[in-house]
mmCIF file of C-alpha atoms in Angstrom:
data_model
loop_
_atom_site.group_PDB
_atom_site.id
_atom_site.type_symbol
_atom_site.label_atom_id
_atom_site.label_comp_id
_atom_site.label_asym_id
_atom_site.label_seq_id
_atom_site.Cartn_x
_atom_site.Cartn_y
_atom_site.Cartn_z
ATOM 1 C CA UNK A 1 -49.924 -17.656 -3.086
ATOM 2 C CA UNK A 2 -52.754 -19.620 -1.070
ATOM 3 C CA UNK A 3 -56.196 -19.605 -2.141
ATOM 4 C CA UNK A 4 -57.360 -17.525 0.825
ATOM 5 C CA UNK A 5 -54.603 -15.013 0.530
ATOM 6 C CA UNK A 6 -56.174 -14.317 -3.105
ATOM 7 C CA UNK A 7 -59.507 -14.081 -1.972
ATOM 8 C CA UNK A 8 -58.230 -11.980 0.526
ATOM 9 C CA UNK A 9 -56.264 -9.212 -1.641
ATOM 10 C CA UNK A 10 -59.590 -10.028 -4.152
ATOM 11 C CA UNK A 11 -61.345 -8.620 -1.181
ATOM 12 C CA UNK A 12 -59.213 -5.272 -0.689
ATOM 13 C CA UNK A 13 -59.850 -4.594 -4.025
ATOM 14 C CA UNK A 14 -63.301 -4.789 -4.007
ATOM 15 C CA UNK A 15 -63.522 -2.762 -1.339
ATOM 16 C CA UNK A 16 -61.337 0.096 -2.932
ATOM 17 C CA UNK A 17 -63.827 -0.189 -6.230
ATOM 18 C CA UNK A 18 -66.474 0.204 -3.624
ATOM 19 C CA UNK A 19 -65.304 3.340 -2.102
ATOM 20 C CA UNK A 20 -64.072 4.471 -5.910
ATOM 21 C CA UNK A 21 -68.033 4.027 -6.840
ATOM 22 C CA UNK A 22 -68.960 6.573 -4.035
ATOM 23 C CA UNK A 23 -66.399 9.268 -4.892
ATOM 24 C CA UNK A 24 -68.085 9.448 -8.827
ATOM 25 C CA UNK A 25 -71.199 9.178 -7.558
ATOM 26 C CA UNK A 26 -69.944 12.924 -5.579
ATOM 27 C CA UNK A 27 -69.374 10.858 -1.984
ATOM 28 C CA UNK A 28 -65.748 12.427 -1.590
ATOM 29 C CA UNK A 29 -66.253 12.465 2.174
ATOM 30 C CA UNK A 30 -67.401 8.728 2.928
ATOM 31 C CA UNK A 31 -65.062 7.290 0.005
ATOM 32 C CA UNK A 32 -61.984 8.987 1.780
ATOM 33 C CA UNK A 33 -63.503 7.653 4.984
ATOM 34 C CA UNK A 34 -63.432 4.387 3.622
ATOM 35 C CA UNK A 35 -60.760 4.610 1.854
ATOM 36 C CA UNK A 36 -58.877 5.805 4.771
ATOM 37 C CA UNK A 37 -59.981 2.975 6.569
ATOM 38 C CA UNK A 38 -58.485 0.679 4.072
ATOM 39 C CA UNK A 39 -55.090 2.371 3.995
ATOM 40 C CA UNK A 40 -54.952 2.093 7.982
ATOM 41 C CA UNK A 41 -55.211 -1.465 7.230
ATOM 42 C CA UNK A 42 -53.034 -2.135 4.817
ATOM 43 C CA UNK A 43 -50.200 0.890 5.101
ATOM 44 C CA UNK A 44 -46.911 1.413 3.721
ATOM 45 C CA UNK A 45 -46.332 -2.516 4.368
ATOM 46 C CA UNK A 46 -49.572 -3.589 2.163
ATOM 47 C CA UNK A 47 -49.597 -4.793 -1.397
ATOM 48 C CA UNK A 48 -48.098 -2.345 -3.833
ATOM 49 C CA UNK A 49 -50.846 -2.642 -6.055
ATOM 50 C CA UNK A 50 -53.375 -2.186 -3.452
ATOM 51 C CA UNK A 51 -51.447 0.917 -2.204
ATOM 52 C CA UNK A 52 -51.005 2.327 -5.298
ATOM 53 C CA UNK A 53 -54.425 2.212 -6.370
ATOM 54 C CA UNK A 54 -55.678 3.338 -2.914
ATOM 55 C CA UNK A 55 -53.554 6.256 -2.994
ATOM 56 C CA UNK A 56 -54.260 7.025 -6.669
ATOM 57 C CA UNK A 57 -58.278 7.409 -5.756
ATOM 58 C CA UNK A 58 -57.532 8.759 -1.970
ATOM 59 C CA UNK A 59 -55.495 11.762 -4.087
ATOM 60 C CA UNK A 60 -58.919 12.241 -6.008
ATOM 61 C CA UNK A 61 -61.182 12.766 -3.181
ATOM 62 C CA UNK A 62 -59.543 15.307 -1.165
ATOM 63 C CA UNK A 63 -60.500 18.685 -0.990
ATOM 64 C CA UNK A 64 -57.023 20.485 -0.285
ATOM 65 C CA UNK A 65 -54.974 20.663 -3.551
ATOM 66 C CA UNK A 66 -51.464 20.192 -1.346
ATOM 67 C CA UNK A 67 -52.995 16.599 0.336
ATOM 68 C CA UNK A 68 -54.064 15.732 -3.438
ATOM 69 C CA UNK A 69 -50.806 16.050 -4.219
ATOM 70 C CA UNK A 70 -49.161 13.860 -1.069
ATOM 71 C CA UNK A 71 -51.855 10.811 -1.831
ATOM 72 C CA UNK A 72 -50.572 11.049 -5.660
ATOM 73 C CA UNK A 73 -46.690 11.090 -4.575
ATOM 74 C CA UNK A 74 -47.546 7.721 -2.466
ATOM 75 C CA UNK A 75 -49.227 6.404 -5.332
ATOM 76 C CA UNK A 76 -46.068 6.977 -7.587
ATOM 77 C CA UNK A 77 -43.856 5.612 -4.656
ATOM 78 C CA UNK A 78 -46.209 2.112 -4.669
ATOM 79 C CA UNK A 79 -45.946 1.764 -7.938
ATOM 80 C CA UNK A 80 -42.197 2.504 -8.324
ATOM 81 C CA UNK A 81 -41.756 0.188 -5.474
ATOM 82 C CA UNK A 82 -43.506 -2.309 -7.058
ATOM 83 C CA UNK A 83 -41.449 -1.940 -10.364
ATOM 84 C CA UNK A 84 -38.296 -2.081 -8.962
ATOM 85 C CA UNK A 85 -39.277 -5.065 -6.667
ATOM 86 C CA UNK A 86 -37.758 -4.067 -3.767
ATOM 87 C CA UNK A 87 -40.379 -2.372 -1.443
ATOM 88 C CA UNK A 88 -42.995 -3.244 1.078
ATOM 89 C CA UNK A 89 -45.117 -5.889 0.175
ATOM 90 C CA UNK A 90 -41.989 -7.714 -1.617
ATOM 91 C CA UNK A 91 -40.555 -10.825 -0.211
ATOM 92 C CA UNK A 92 -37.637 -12.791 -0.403
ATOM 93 C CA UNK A 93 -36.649 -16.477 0.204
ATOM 94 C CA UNK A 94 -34.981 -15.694 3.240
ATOM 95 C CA UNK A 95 -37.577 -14.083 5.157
ATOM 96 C CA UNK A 96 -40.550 -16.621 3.962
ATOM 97 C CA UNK A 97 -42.160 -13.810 1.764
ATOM 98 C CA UNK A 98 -42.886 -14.887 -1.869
ATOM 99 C CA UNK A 99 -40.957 -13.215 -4.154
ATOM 100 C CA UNK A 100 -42.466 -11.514 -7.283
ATOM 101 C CA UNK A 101 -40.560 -11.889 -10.334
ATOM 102 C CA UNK A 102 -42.729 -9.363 -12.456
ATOM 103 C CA UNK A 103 -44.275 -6.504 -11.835
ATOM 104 C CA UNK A 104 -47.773 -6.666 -12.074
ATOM 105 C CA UNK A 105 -48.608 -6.175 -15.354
ATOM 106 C CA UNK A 106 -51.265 -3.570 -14.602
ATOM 107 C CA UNK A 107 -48.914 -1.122 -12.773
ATOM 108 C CA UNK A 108 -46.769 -0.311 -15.879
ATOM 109 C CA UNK A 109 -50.025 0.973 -17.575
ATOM 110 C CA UNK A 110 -50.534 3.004 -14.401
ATOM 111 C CA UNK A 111 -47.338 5.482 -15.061
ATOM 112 C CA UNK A 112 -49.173 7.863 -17.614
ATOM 113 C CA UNK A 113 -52.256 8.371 -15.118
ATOM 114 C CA UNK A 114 -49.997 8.664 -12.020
ATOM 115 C CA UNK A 115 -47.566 10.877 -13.492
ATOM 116 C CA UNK A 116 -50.481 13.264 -15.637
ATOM 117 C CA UNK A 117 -52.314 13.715 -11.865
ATOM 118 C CA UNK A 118 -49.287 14.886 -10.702
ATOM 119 C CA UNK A 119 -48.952 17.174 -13.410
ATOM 120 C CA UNK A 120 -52.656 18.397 -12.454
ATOM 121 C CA UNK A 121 -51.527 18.757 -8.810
ATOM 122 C CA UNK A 122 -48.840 21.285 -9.730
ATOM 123 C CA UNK A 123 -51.250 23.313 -12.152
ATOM 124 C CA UNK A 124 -53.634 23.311 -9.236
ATOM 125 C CA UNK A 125 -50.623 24.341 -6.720
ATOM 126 C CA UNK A 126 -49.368 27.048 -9.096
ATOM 127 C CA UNK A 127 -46.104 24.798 -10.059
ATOM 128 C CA UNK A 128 -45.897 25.166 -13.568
ATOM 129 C CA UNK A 129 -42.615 23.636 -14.265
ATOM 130 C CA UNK A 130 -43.316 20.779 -12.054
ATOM 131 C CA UNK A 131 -46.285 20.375 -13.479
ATOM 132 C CA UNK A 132 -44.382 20.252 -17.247
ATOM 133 C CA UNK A 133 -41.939 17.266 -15.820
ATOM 134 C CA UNK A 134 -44.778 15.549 -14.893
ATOM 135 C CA UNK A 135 -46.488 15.794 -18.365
ATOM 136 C CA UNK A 136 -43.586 14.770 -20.120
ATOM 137 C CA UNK A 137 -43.242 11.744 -18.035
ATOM 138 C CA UNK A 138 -46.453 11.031 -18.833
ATOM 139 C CA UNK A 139 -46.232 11.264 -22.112
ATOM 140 C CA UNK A 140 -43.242 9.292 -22.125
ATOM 141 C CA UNK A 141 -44.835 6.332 -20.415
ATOM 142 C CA UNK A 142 -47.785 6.139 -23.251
ATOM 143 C CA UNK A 143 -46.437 3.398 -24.966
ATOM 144 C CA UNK A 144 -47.676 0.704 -22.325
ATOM 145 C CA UNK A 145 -51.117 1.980 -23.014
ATOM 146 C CA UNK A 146 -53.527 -0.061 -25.320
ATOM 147 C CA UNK A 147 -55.432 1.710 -27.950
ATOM 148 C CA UNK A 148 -58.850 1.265 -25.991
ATOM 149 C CA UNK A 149 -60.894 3.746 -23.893
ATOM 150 C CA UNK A 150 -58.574 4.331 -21.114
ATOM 151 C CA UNK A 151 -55.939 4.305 -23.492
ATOM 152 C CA UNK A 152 -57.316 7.031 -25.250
ATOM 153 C CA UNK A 153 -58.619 8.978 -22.541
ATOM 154 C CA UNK A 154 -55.244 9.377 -20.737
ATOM 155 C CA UNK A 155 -53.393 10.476 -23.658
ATOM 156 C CA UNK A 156 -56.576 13.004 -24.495
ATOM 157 C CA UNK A 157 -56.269 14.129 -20.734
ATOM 158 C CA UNK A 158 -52.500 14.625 -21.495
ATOM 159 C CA UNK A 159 -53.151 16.807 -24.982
ATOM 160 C CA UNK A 160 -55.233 19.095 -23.143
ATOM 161 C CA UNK A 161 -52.881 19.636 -20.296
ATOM 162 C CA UNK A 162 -50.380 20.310 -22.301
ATOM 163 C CA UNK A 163 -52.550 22.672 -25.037
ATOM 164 C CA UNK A 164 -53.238 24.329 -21.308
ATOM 165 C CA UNK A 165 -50.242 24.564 -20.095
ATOM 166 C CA UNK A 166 -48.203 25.828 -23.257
ATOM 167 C CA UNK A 167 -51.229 28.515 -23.405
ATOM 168 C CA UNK A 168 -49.651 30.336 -20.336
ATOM 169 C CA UNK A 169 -47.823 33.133 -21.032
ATOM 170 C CA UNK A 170 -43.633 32.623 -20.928
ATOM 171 C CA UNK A 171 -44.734 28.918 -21.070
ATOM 172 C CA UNK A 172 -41.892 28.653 -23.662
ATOM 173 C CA UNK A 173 -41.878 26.090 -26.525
ATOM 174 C CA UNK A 174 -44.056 22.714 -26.256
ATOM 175 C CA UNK A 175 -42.119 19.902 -25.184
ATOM 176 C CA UNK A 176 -43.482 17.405 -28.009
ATOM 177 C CA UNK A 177 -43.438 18.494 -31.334
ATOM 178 C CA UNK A 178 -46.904 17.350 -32.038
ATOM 179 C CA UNK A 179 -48.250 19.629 -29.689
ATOM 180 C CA UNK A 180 -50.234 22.626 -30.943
ATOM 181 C CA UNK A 181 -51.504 25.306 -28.794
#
């Protein structure tokens, strides 16, 4: 990768942290704006990374529970792409694109957030066992995460989904045996 093509992605990044720093400081309307604006630029053909963090913050500033929920199933699709190796944004020596051996290390530790918003989309959209799948896939995927802050907070966020979620009544037996309602 060139030097100005770093500086470049460098640059969409800083300009999704910008938009990020407007939606928790209660913006929602001019970081989707900008946000949007990114994602017109970059697309389904951009950087997985870029997309997937994009979509992950675009999910978080929309008002409508069913677009939170589309934004969060793009994010999963970047990052999946972006695992597997094959979608947008990958290359191959034929076509002149590089080719990325590895995923980039940072979207593996992404799985437990993605998949745990998802899980508060379908509690928000009154899909309870959707929202359970999506739990236990995040739960699953905690072993990438390092025992830090975000570490911590994700799997915290997790517990109390799932203390809320086996509250319900017929919610039926927790899926993790450390789980106590």
């Amino acid at each position: 990768m060139t030097e100005q093509q770093e500086a470049s992605e460098d640059a969409v990044m800083t300009r999704i942290g910008q938009a990020v720093i407007l939606l928790h400081a209660g913006d929602r309307e001019e970081a989707r704006n900008r946000l949007g604006d990114i994602w017109a630029e970059i697309g389904e053909e951009g950087d997985s990374l870029h997309r997937c963090t994009l979509a992950h913050y675009m999910a978080d500033a929309q008002d409508d529970p069913a677009d939170e929920l589309a934004w969060d199933l793009r994010a999963l699709t970047a990052a999946a792409d972006e695992v597997r190796g094959d979608g947008p944004g990958t290359g191959s020596p034929w076509d002149g694109r590089p080719v990325r051996q590895e995923p980039h290390p940072a979207m593996r530790a992404f799985y437990p957030s993605l998949h745990l918003s998802l899980a508060a989309d379908y509690v928000k959209l009154q899909r309870p066992e959707a929202a359970r799948v999506h739990l236990a896939r995040a739960r699953a995927a905690t072993g990438v995460l390092a025992d830090d802050g975000y570490g911590n907070g994700v799997r915290a966020a997790i517990a109390r989904l799932e203390r809320s979620l086996a509250a319900e009544p017929g919610a039926g037996p927790p899926p993790f045996p450390e789980q106590s309602p």
